[in-house]
């Protein structure tokens, strides 16, 4: 037994010994060619020059012993050594390149600067303290007193220096490359098409929203295409990247106005822009061009029928106006801007005000610019009989009407008198509207006649909508209004008049389409159609609510207006594709309600909406009116009501909060 165990252990030892004999000795683990430090420390040496160990310790690596000649392994070993050295050098070079690229990326942003390098004039756009709570305002008064009424100037009167691109050939070439890269989406369209699109913007968009200098478009287009032919770098002096961004946005808006969505510039403008809200917020101080870009993008997304995105960008433009102080008259009185530039800034702020209210109404979200924070004089634009001036006046009336409807305090007799007073104010707005047509914002602008007609009709539609809101606001609730058949009949009449005006807008669009190409599609300007459709839906909803309470009495009287509204919605559903409105789903819901109310059968289907009364397309004063004139029933209230309105702030009333009463 012991002998057996001894033999097994001996066999085990032999097997271990045999295994150990195949392994090298401990000293043979070290590389045959080792540096002096590795030999001294008795550690493994990589054999590189320098070796890994010395490189980690940042010590000097010295090879004292030459390798023993080995004819069999000499070539493979030297090849491996060269390969290790090459890999080490490549790694070091890569690390150095990464460090240099990181430093270059930090010092040179990937996008060119969007700040204007050449100011248009000597005016310095700086926000100015307006209240005594700002210490700089108090210090400025102190300086004013100590200097005997002389305002101390803290800015140099010397003209801005022009950056010398011509003196630096490389800098000018970089600027030229940046401009061409930014302008590539416009350049690939061709000079002829871009010129046509800029003309469309000038004639069909600028009369409604004159938020950009009209001289900019064609001038920038000519300079852009001249860059392709000029060798001199002086061409970059008259052009900035922000001008290219404005041009791209105007071209995309003009494409959407003409329903041209095939171009990638119109389909996804934001993907082609260098300007962004983040880049604007990263600046120390915004510039006027940032406000223009945010305003144009709000129009772009409004045409794309993305109301919430348009509302956000209109809020960005409004906040930038507040930051620069465009809502205060002192901004225009204290700056050194030239008169034309001041007029442009006033029109820009009025556009932001109007677009902010437009996007607020369409999206059902509160607006950013509140009347109580704005100097009324800043909203007076030239010419005074322009469409923008009329829209600003109507916007202010809407805000006061919303204040009544959303008033959190209990209803009282003063509320009815306040609503009557608002109708009186609305009549003053109506009397100030031009009878012959709106004056273009600039003499060079020539809007088509059909657009001027549609704008007049849209003003009538908005006025009628305000009258409807004021009438609803004079009652404690809709239930209280509908409790009396006489009051319900007035609501039906007002809603029917609104539908007739909308019908006139569609008729003018049909006349326009027949003049152009006699095509089957009928659509008003896309800049006013979505808002008009939402007003139409609100009028129809009020009409159905009244008819549901008095079906037998009022259903036959309202059937024509109801089916007229249905025809308008059917004609508009191919154009207005906003998922929030969901015209196709709304049509189904309206039809179900009509079946429940037992409306009479609809009249024979017509190709285009027609009016019960003829629509005049001539040059008389009643041009474009549909049915009863929306302005005739606005009566002047008795003067005795003004005494009870002393405690009401009618100048700066504003919407404190906003509920979407239309669902």
XYZ file of C-alpha atoms in Angstrom:
663
model
C 0.000 0.000 0.000
C 2.785 2.376 0.941
C 4.767 1.397 -2.105
C 1.779 2.124 -4.283
C 1.341 5.584 -2.803
C 5.050 6.210 -3.116
C 5.008 5.240 -6.748
C 2.027 7.554 -7.377
C 3.700 10.481 -5.624
C 6.946 9.762 -7.465
C 5.055 9.745 -10.738
C 3.423 13.016 -9.812
C 6.736 14.586 -8.967
C 8.195 13.355 -12.198
C 5.357 14.767 -14.177
C 5.740 18.127 -12.422
C 9.460 18.003 -12.920
C 8.996 17.228 -16.557
C 6.670 20.225 -16.866
C 9.121 22.469 -15.058
C 11.924 21.385 -17.355
C 9.942 22.641 -20.344
C 9.545 26.083 -18.754
C 12.388 28.620 -18.852
C 14.170 29.614 -15.742
C 13.089 32.754 -13.889
C 15.909 34.872 -15.319
C 15.060 33.613 -18.786
C 11.609 35.235 -18.465
C 13.261 38.602 -18.975
C 13.804 39.821 -22.473
C 17.202 38.940 -23.790
C 17.661 42.565 -24.812
C 16.712 44.496 -21.662
C 17.535 48.029 -20.585
C 19.791 48.684 -17.607
C 16.938 49.731 -15.327
C 14.912 46.594 -16.012
C 17.939 44.403 -15.387
C 18.598 46.122 -12.094
C 15.005 45.845 -10.956
C 14.679 42.333 -12.369
C 11.430 43.129 -14.111
C 10.149 42.205 -17.510
C 11.386 44.532 -20.255
C 9.475 45.143 -23.475
C 12.646 45.701 -25.435
C 11.359 48.911 -26.980
C 13.322 52.119 -27.109
C 12.270 53.515 -24.710
C 10.771 50.530 -22.928
C 7.293 50.669 -21.412
C 8.571 50.596 -17.818
C 10.930 53.536 -18.253
C 8.244 55.448 -20.106
C 5.810 54.964 -17.216
C 8.414 56.096 -14.678
C 9.546 58.909 -16.998
C 13.129 57.741 -16.568
C 16.060 57.418 -18.913
C 16.134 54.150 -20.787
C 19.694 52.884 -21.562
C 20.716 49.684 -23.320
C 24.272 48.737 -22.367
C 24.304 45.210 -23.657
C 23.985 44.540 -27.314
C 21.808 41.605 -28.212
C 23.537 38.312 -28.816
C 23.632 37.375 -32.442
C 20.992 34.854 -33.299
C 20.824 33.978 -36.940
C 17.465 32.231 -36.618
C 15.530 34.929 -34.691
C 17.449 38.047 -35.761
C 15.131 39.133 -38.586
C 11.779 38.470 -36.860
C 12.923 40.210 -33.675
C 14.140 43.352 -35.447
C 10.949 43.458 -37.466
C 8.856 43.183 -34.315
C 10.950 45.885 -32.641
C 10.445 48.275 -35.569
C 6.736 47.527 -35.543
C 6.453 48.293 -31.834
C 8.326 51.546 -32.288
C 6.102 52.518 -35.216
C 2.910 51.810 -33.262
C 4.181 53.854 -30.333
C 5.004 56.800 -32.569
C 1.651 56.604 -34.345
C -0.164 56.589 -31.004
C 1.757 59.656 -29.871
C 1.010 61.453 -33.122
C -2.695 60.635 -32.819
C -2.815 61.932 -29.261
C -1.130 65.164 -30.304
C -3.561 65.588 -33.200
C -6.553 65.043 -30.921
C -5.270 67.634 -28.468
C -4.712 70.169 -31.240
C -8.131 69.504 -32.753
C -9.774 69.903 -29.349
C -8.069 73.255 -28.823
C -9.022 74.334 -32.346
C -12.646 73.345 -31.808
C -12.779 75.359 -28.593
C -11.313 78.460 -30.174
C -13.035 78.171 -33.596
C -16.753 77.288 -33.409
C -18.119 75.093 -36.142
C -20.592 77.739 -37.323
C -19.760 81.249 -38.512
C -20.687 84.239 -36.403
C -24.231 85.438 -37.025
C -23.713 88.835 -35.403
C -23.722 91.664 -37.901
C -20.169 92.947 -38.288
C -21.164 96.110 -40.161
C -23.913 98.068 -38.367
C -26.470 99.559 -40.707
C -26.156 102.911 -38.958
C -24.502 104.426 -35.938
C -27.378 103.616 -33.627
C -26.388 101.449 -30.674
C -29.153 99.035 -29.792
C -28.883 98.675 -26.055
C -31.641 97.986 -23.540
C -32.287 101.036 -21.432
C -33.466 101.112 -17.822
C -37.006 102.429 -17.644
C -37.953 102.305 -13.970
C -36.552 103.950 -10.814
C -35.867 100.479 -9.423
C -32.842 100.285 -11.716
C -29.844 102.036 -10.189
C -28.508 103.061 -13.593
C -31.682 105.015 -14.203
C -31.108 106.924 -10.955
C -27.449 107.520 -11.795
C -28.385 108.845 -15.220
C -30.690 111.363 -13.542
C -27.824 112.322 -11.243
C -25.523 112.926 -14.220
C -28.279 114.910 -15.880
C -28.597 117.147 -12.816
C -24.850 117.648 -12.283
C -24.209 118.540 -15.904
C -26.984 121.108 -15.998
C -29.245 119.165 -18.316
C -26.511 117.900 -20.637
C -26.651 114.189 -21.222
C -23.292 112.508 -20.841
C -22.356 110.418 -23.810
C -20.675 107.124 -23.020
C -20.271 105.979 -26.569
C -17.920 107.097 -29.247
C -19.339 109.046 -32.144
C -16.793 107.666 -34.546
C -18.247 105.539 -37.334
C -17.843 101.775 -37.077
C -14.688 100.408 -38.577
C -15.016 98.144 -41.572
C -13.269 94.800 -41.096
C -10.437 94.674 -43.586
C -10.945 91.410 -45.469
C -8.991 92.590 -48.487
C -5.842 93.012 -46.440
C -6.025 89.414 -45.299
C -6.362 87.091 -48.271
C -6.965 84.018 -46.118
C -9.617 85.688 -43.970
C -11.479 86.916 -47.050
C -11.389 83.451 -48.594
C -12.782 81.932 -45.393
C -15.598 84.482 -45.339
C -16.390 83.756 -48.976
C -16.481 80.010 -48.322
C -18.772 80.502 -45.306
C -21.150 82.655 -47.342
C -21.284 80.191 -50.230
C -21.859 77.245 -47.902
C -24.667 79.079 -46.107
C -26.253 80.169 -49.398
C -26.055 76.761 -51.100
C -29.797 75.910 -50.661
C -30.686 79.197 -52.376
C -28.021 79.072 -55.072
C -29.087 75.632 -56.273
C -32.586 76.955 -57.044
C -31.284 79.302 -59.717
C -31.305 83.072 -59.962
C -34.579 83.287 -61.911
C -36.637 81.184 -59.504
C -35.220 82.868 -56.405
C -36.014 86.284 -57.874
C -39.596 85.164 -58.535
C -39.962 83.863 -54.977
C -38.637 87.096 -53.493
C -41.182 88.990 -55.617
C -43.959 86.728 -54.273
C -42.830 87.467 -50.737
C -42.793 91.185 -51.501
C -46.305 91.271 -53.011
C -48.199 88.641 -50.977
C -46.459 88.401 -47.591
C -44.953 91.821 -46.950
C -48.331 93.676 -47.179
C -49.568 91.512 -44.282
C -46.402 91.183 -42.192
C -43.798 93.870 -43.060
C -41.255 92.550 -40.573
C -38.158 92.788 -42.779
C -36.641 95.586 -44.830
C -38.144 95.286 -48.283
C -34.911 96.459 -49.919
C -33.100 93.411 -48.527
C -34.469 90.644 -50.748
C -33.470 91.422 -54.339
C -30.280 93.188 -53.225
C -29.021 90.148 -51.319
C -29.991 87.780 -54.136
C -27.956 89.772 -56.650
C -24.935 89.811 -54.329
C -25.242 86.073 -53.650
C -25.091 85.125 -57.300
C -22.345 87.661 -57.969
C -20.142 85.729 -55.518
C -20.038 82.867 -58.008
C -18.538 85.078 -60.715
C -16.221 87.429 -58.833
C -12.641 86.626 -58.035
C -12.174 89.692 -55.864
C -12.862 89.129 -52.178
C -14.262 92.636 -51.795
C -17.684 91.182 -52.663
C -17.888 89.810 -49.130
C -17.849 93.321 -47.688
C -21.491 93.984 -48.550
C -22.854 90.636 -47.373
C -23.197 88.968 -43.977
C -24.191 85.465 -42.962
C -27.295 86.726 -41.146
C -28.471 88.310 -44.424
C -28.177 84.924 -46.107
C -30.235 83.362 -43.311
C -32.973 85.961 -43.773
C -33.015 85.335 -47.523
C -33.364 81.567 -47.089
C -36.293 82.065 -44.730
C -38.080 84.491 -47.066
C -37.646 82.080 -49.987
C -39.050 79.168 -47.951
C -42.072 81.234 -46.859
C -42.779 82.263 -50.458
C -42.675 78.587 -51.490
C -45.244 77.652 -48.843
C -47.487 80.546 -49.840
C -47.604 79.026 -53.332
C -48.002 75.514 -51.880
C -44.602 74.438 -53.220
C -43.419 71.810 -50.758
C -41.193 69.803 -53.096
C -38.019 71.731 -52.301
C -36.068 70.616 -49.254
C -35.722 74.263 -48.245
C -39.489 74.576 -47.843
C -39.941 71.081 -46.422
C -37.339 71.415 -43.658
C -36.056 74.968 -43.388
C -34.590 74.527 -39.915
C -32.205 71.867 -41.223
C -30.713 74.415 -43.662
C -30.349 77.290 -41.196
C -27.287 78.258 -39.207
C -29.427 80.523 -37.031
C -31.191 78.899 -34.104
C -32.818 79.939 -30.866
C -29.888 78.484 -28.920
C -27.335 80.479 -30.913
C -29.408 83.589 -30.300
C -29.616 82.974 -26.559
C -25.862 82.361 -26.360
C -25.171 85.948 -27.429
C -24.589 88.651 -24.858
C -27.209 90.869 -26.476
C -29.665 90.101 -29.273
C -29.746 92.103 -32.461
C -32.660 93.302 -34.539
C -31.998 90.533 -37.063
C -32.618 87.919 -34.355
C -36.118 89.328 -33.840
C -36.721 89.266 -37.593
C -35.548 85.645 -37.848
C -37.795 84.499 -34.993
C -40.745 86.351 -36.541
C -40.171 84.857 -39.989
C -39.831 81.370 -38.517
C -43.125 81.866 -36.677
C -44.715 82.646 -40.056
C -42.993 79.620 -41.583
C -44.378 77.209 -38.982
C -47.773 78.879 -39.176
C -47.798 78.089 -42.901
C -46.613 74.564 -42.065
C -49.708 74.378 -39.808
C -47.739 73.708 -36.667
C -49.453 76.225 -34.381
C -47.635 75.378 -31.155
C -44.188 75.689 -32.759
C -45.252 78.983 -34.341
C -46.521 80.179 -30.945
C -43.182 79.339 -29.319
C -41.175 81.272 -31.897
C -43.525 84.242 -31.710
C -42.861 84.209 -27.977
C -39.112 84.206 -28.648
C -39.497 87.264 -30.886
C -41.636 88.977 -28.244
C -39.102 88.328 -25.481
C -36.269 89.673 -27.617
C -38.319 92.836 -28.212
C -38.760 93.223 -24.471
C -35.040 92.663 -23.909
C -34.046 95.343 -26.408
C -36.779 97.710 -25.223
C -38.795 98.018 -28.436
C -41.978 98.146 -26.349
C -40.944 101.522 -24.890
C -41.070 104.842 -26.700
C -37.740 105.828 -25.157
C -36.039 103.217 -27.348
C -36.865 105.242 -30.440
C -36.304 108.660 -28.868
C -32.911 107.890 -27.289
C -31.248 105.985 -30.119
C -29.286 107.468 -32.985
C -31.181 105.455 -35.585
C -32.053 107.106 -38.869
C -35.770 107.801 -39.541
C -36.137 104.925 -42.021
C -34.596 102.504 -39.544
C -36.921 103.751 -36.790
C -39.927 103.163 -39.069
C -38.669 99.631 -39.814
C -38.275 98.880 -36.095
C -41.775 100.161 -35.335
C -43.252 97.972 -38.058
C -41.223 95.028 -36.777
C -42.555 95.408 -33.240
C -46.124 95.782 -34.533
C -45.650 92.580 -36.569
C -44.403 90.723 -33.499
C -47.409 92.006 -31.537
C -49.847 90.877 -34.242
C -48.204 87.489 -34.851
C -48.068 86.830 -31.119
C -51.843 87.391 -30.866
C -52.506 85.429 -34.056
C -50.525 82.397 -32.862
C -52.122 82.670 -29.433
C -55.639 82.556 -30.882
C -54.849 79.737 -33.283
C -53.036 77.553 -30.726
C -55.269 78.382 -27.737
C -52.261 79.439 -25.628
C -51.659 82.778 -23.829
C -49.752 85.542 -25.535
C -46.461 87.054 -24.378
C -46.847 90.783 -25.077
C -49.321 92.352 -22.658
C -50.885 95.739 -23.283
C -50.188 96.963 -19.768
C -46.431 96.715 -20.427
C -46.415 98.432 -23.826
C -46.354 102.123 -24.664
C -49.251 102.683 -27.027
C -47.177 105.007 -29.203
C -44.821 102.157 -30.149
C -47.700 100.444 -31.987
C -48.398 103.421 -34.246
C -46.940 102.410 -37.583
C -46.653 104.152 -40.918
C -48.683 104.383 -43.025
C -51.602 104.628 -40.566
C -54.136 103.183 -43.045
C -52.133 100.003 -43.661
C -53.422 96.508 -42.955
C -50.947 96.069 -40.095
C -52.229 99.198 -38.372
C -55.798 97.866 -38.598
C -54.777 94.470 -37.226
C -53.022 96.033 -34.228
C -56.152 98.033 -33.372
C -58.319 94.914 -33.684
C -55.851 92.898 -31.593
C -56.179 95.385 -28.747
C -59.966 95.112 -28.932
C -59.742 91.329 -28.779
C -57.624 91.475 -25.634
C -60.261 93.609 -23.914
C -63.030 91.231 -24.991
C -61.082 88.267 -23.650
C -60.709 90.111 -20.351
C -64.509 90.239 -20.036
C -65.122 86.613 -21.021
C -62.423 85.247 -18.710
C -63.150 87.642 -15.869
C -62.849 85.692 -12.592
C -65.072 88.092 -10.613
C -68.854 87.560 -10.497
C -70.972 89.015 -13.276
C -72.482 92.413 -12.578
C -74.287 95.241 -14.304
C -70.948 96.931 -14.904
C -69.893 93.993 -17.051
C -72.774 94.599 -19.445
C -71.951 98.285 -19.596
C -68.295 97.473 -20.153
C -69.218 95.216 -23.075
C -71.355 98.003 -24.522
C -68.453 100.407 -24.180
C -66.157 97.951 -25.972
C -68.609 97.893 -28.871
C -68.340 101.673 -28.941
C -64.551 101.425 -29.055
C -64.831 98.820 -31.793
C -66.987 101.197 -33.814
C -64.217 103.795 -33.570
C -61.758 101.225 -34.914
C -64.107 100.406 -37.782
C -64.576 104.064 -38.659
C -60.799 104.466 -38.909
C -60.447 101.674 -41.476
C -59.898 102.838 -45.070
C -62.881 102.401 -47.366
C -61.026 102.230 -50.676
C -58.330 99.771 -49.624
C -55.254 99.409 -47.468
C -52.134 101.401 -48.246
C -49.061 99.199 -48.863
C -46.294 99.507 -46.254
C -43.848 100.651 -48.932
C -44.416 102.491 -52.231
C -42.609 99.771 -54.194
C -45.010 97.064 -52.952
C -47.866 96.247 -55.321
C -50.170 93.611 -53.786
C -52.630 91.911 -56.157
C -56.232 93.221 -56.042
C -57.629 89.916 -54.804
C -55.356 90.039 -51.751
C -56.524 93.525 -50.818
C -60.135 92.347 -51.091
C -59.500 89.316 -48.887
C -57.744 91.434 -46.266
C -60.742 93.784 -46.086
C -63.088 90.823 -45.691
C -60.868 89.267 -43.048
C -60.992 92.530 -41.076
C -64.795 92.379 -41.270
C -64.703 88.778 -40.077
C -62.554 89.646 -37.073
C -64.759 92.612 -36.161
C -67.851 90.419 -36.320
C -66.114 87.842 -34.124
C -65.312 90.522 -31.535
C -68.952 91.623 -31.546
C -69.940 88.023 -30.901
C -67.495 87.778 -27.989
C -68.701 91.067 -26.507
C -72.297 89.890 -26.714
C -71.456 86.621 -24.953
C -69.438 88.499 -22.336
C -72.420 90.665 -21.432
C -74.161 87.618 -19.922
C -73.307 85.672 -16.821
C -72.882 82.463 -18.827
C -73.951 80.851 -22.073
C -76.749 79.109 -20.196
C -78.017 82.471 -18.997
C -77.861 83.810 -22.561
C -79.822 80.893 -23.999
C -82.523 81.070 -21.344
C -84.284 83.810 -23.328
C -85.336 83.008 -26.931
C -84.874 86.651 -27.935
C -81.237 86.674 -26.762
C -80.627 83.326 -28.440
C -81.954 84.742 -31.702
C -79.439 87.593 -31.501
C -76.656 85.055 -31.021
C -77.866 83.151 -34.088
C -77.967 86.328 -36.161
C -74.422 87.296 -35.210
C -73.097 83.806 -35.967
C -74.893 83.726 -39.329
C -73.387 87.086 -40.305
C -69.926 85.736 -39.510
C -70.541 82.735 -41.789
C -71.697 85.021 -44.603
C -68.507 87.083 -44.371
C -66.466 83.879 -44.483
C -68.450 82.914 -47.564
C -67.422 86.184 -49.185
C -63.756 85.379 -48.565
C -64.186 82.044 -50.308
C -65.972 83.719 -53.218
C -63.142 86.192 -53.702
C -60.722 83.261 -53.705
C -62.856 81.550 -56.364
C -62.752 84.697 -58.481
C -58.981 84.864 -58.035
C -58.569 81.228 -59.059
C -60.718 81.747 -62.129
C -58.654 84.721 -63.203
C -55.370 82.858 -62.775
C -55.881 79.438 -64.320
C -59.540 78.417 -63.941
C -58.391 75.505 -61.829
C -60.610 73.496 -59.503
C -58.897 74.420 -56.232
C -60.302 77.381 -54.314
C -58.338 78.764 -51.385
C -57.791 82.205 -49.841
C -54.372 83.379 -48.749
C -52.819 80.746 -46.452
C -51.754 83.551 -44.112
C -55.389 84.244 -43.148
C -57.236 81.001 -43.965
C -56.463 78.973 -40.779
C -57.583 81.796 -38.476
C -60.685 82.352 -40.605
C -61.566 78.654 -40.392
C -61.239 78.679 -36.617
C -63.529 81.723 -36.402
C -65.974 79.880 -38.667
C -65.956 76.818 -36.409
C -66.598 78.951 -33.334
C -69.555 80.644 -35.064
C -71.020 77.288 -36.120
C -70.603 75.895 -32.608
C -72.496 78.853 -31.095
C -75.203 78.479 -33.729
C -75.691 74.786 -33.005
C -75.759 75.462 -29.278
C -78.585 77.956 -29.713
C -80.513 75.706 -32.106
C -80.200 72.767 -29.707
C -82.215 74.759 -27.148
C -84.920 75.885 -29.597
C -84.851 73.265 -32.339
C -88.330 73.616 -33.769
C -88.166 77.394 -33.916
C -84.642 78.066 -35.175
C -83.498 74.946 -37.064
C -85.258 75.883 -40.331
C -83.923 79.449 -40.115
C -80.284 78.364 -39.653
C -80.130 75.482 -42.099
C -78.833 77.569 -45.019
C -76.034 79.131 -42.948
C -75.148 75.752 -41.468
C -74.806 74.006 -44.838
C -72.883 77.004 -46.197
C -70.376 76.494 -43.394
C -70.220 72.786 -44.268
C -69.383 73.645 -47.892
C -66.649 76.042 -46.769
C -65.102 73.382 -44.545
C -65.228 70.801 -47.335
C -63.458 73.236 -49.671
C -60.812 74.023 -47.039
C -60.051 70.523 -45.760
C -57.494 69.886 -48.518
C -55.644 73.086 -47.591
C -55.967 73.331 -43.808
C -54.504 70.088 -42.512
C -53.902 71.100 -38.932
C -54.459 67.971 -36.795
C -55.769 70.103 -33.927
C -58.644 71.407 -36.061
C -59.187 68.001 -37.722
C -61.619 69.326 -40.316
C -62.620 65.886 -41.595
C -63.427 64.676 -38.088
C -65.196 67.952 -37.311
C -67.359 67.562 -40.411
C -68.488 64.136 -39.235
C -69.295 65.500 -35.785
C -71.251 68.426 -37.230
C -73.243 66.069 -39.435
C -74.147 63.881 -36.444
C -75.334 66.951 -34.533
C -77.369 68.097 -37.544
C -79.041 64.693 -37.719
C -79.865 64.892 -34.012
C -81.333 68.380 -34.353
C -83.263 67.308 -37.491
C -82.000 70.033 -39.764
C -83.846 70.214 -43.077
C -82.218 68.486 -46.016
C -79.279 70.377 -47.524
C -79.762 72.291 -50.766
C -78.304 70.912 -54.030
C -74.526 70.705 -53.850
C -72.726 73.665 -55.401
C -69.249 73.714 -56.901
C -68.264 76.805 -54.918
C -69.961 78.603 -52.025
C -72.369 81.293 -53.190
C -73.993 84.084 -51.270
C -77.713 84.662 -50.719
C -76.914 88.232 -51.757
C -74.623 88.944 -54.732
C -70.979 89.601 -53.974
C -69.692 92.723 -55.680
C -66.190 92.553 -57.057
C -66.113 96.122 -58.314
C -64.475 99.208 -56.846
C -67.436 100.516 -54.891
C -67.352 100.977 -51.143
C -69.394 97.829 -50.523
C -66.865 95.658 -52.343
C -66.611 92.229 -50.822
C -69.435 92.656 -48.314
C -71.571 89.596 -47.743
C -75.149 89.939 -46.615
C -75.663 92.410 -43.774
C -72.727 94.761 -43.314
C -70.858 93.661 -40.224
C -70.227 97.255 -39.212
C -73.724 98.724 -39.514
C -75.110 97.295 -36.276
C -72.397 98.814 -34.082
C -74.258 101.565 -32.272
C -72.784 104.311 -30.138
C -73.728 103.738 -26.475
C -75.361 106.337 -24.345
C -72.904 108.747 -22.738
C -74.261 107.979 -19.279
C -72.429 104.664 -19.163
C -69.010 106.337 -19.081
C -69.502 107.521 -15.512
C -69.674 103.979 -14.181
C -66.475 102.933 -15.956
C -64.109 105.185 -14.039
C -62.645 102.310 -12.046
C -62.009 100.211 -15.133
C -58.614 100.461 -16.752
C -59.766 100.420 -20.359
C -56.440 101.490 -21.763
C -54.310 98.681 -20.416
C -56.813 95.865 -19.993
C -55.327 92.543 -20.795
C -56.015 88.849 -20.659
C -54.867 87.522 -17.309
C -55.470 83.955 -18.323
C -56.994 82.319 -21.351
C -59.404 79.403 -21.562
C -60.244 77.907 -24.916
C -64.005 78.367 -24.904
C -64.337 76.703 -28.276
C -63.317 73.292 -26.951
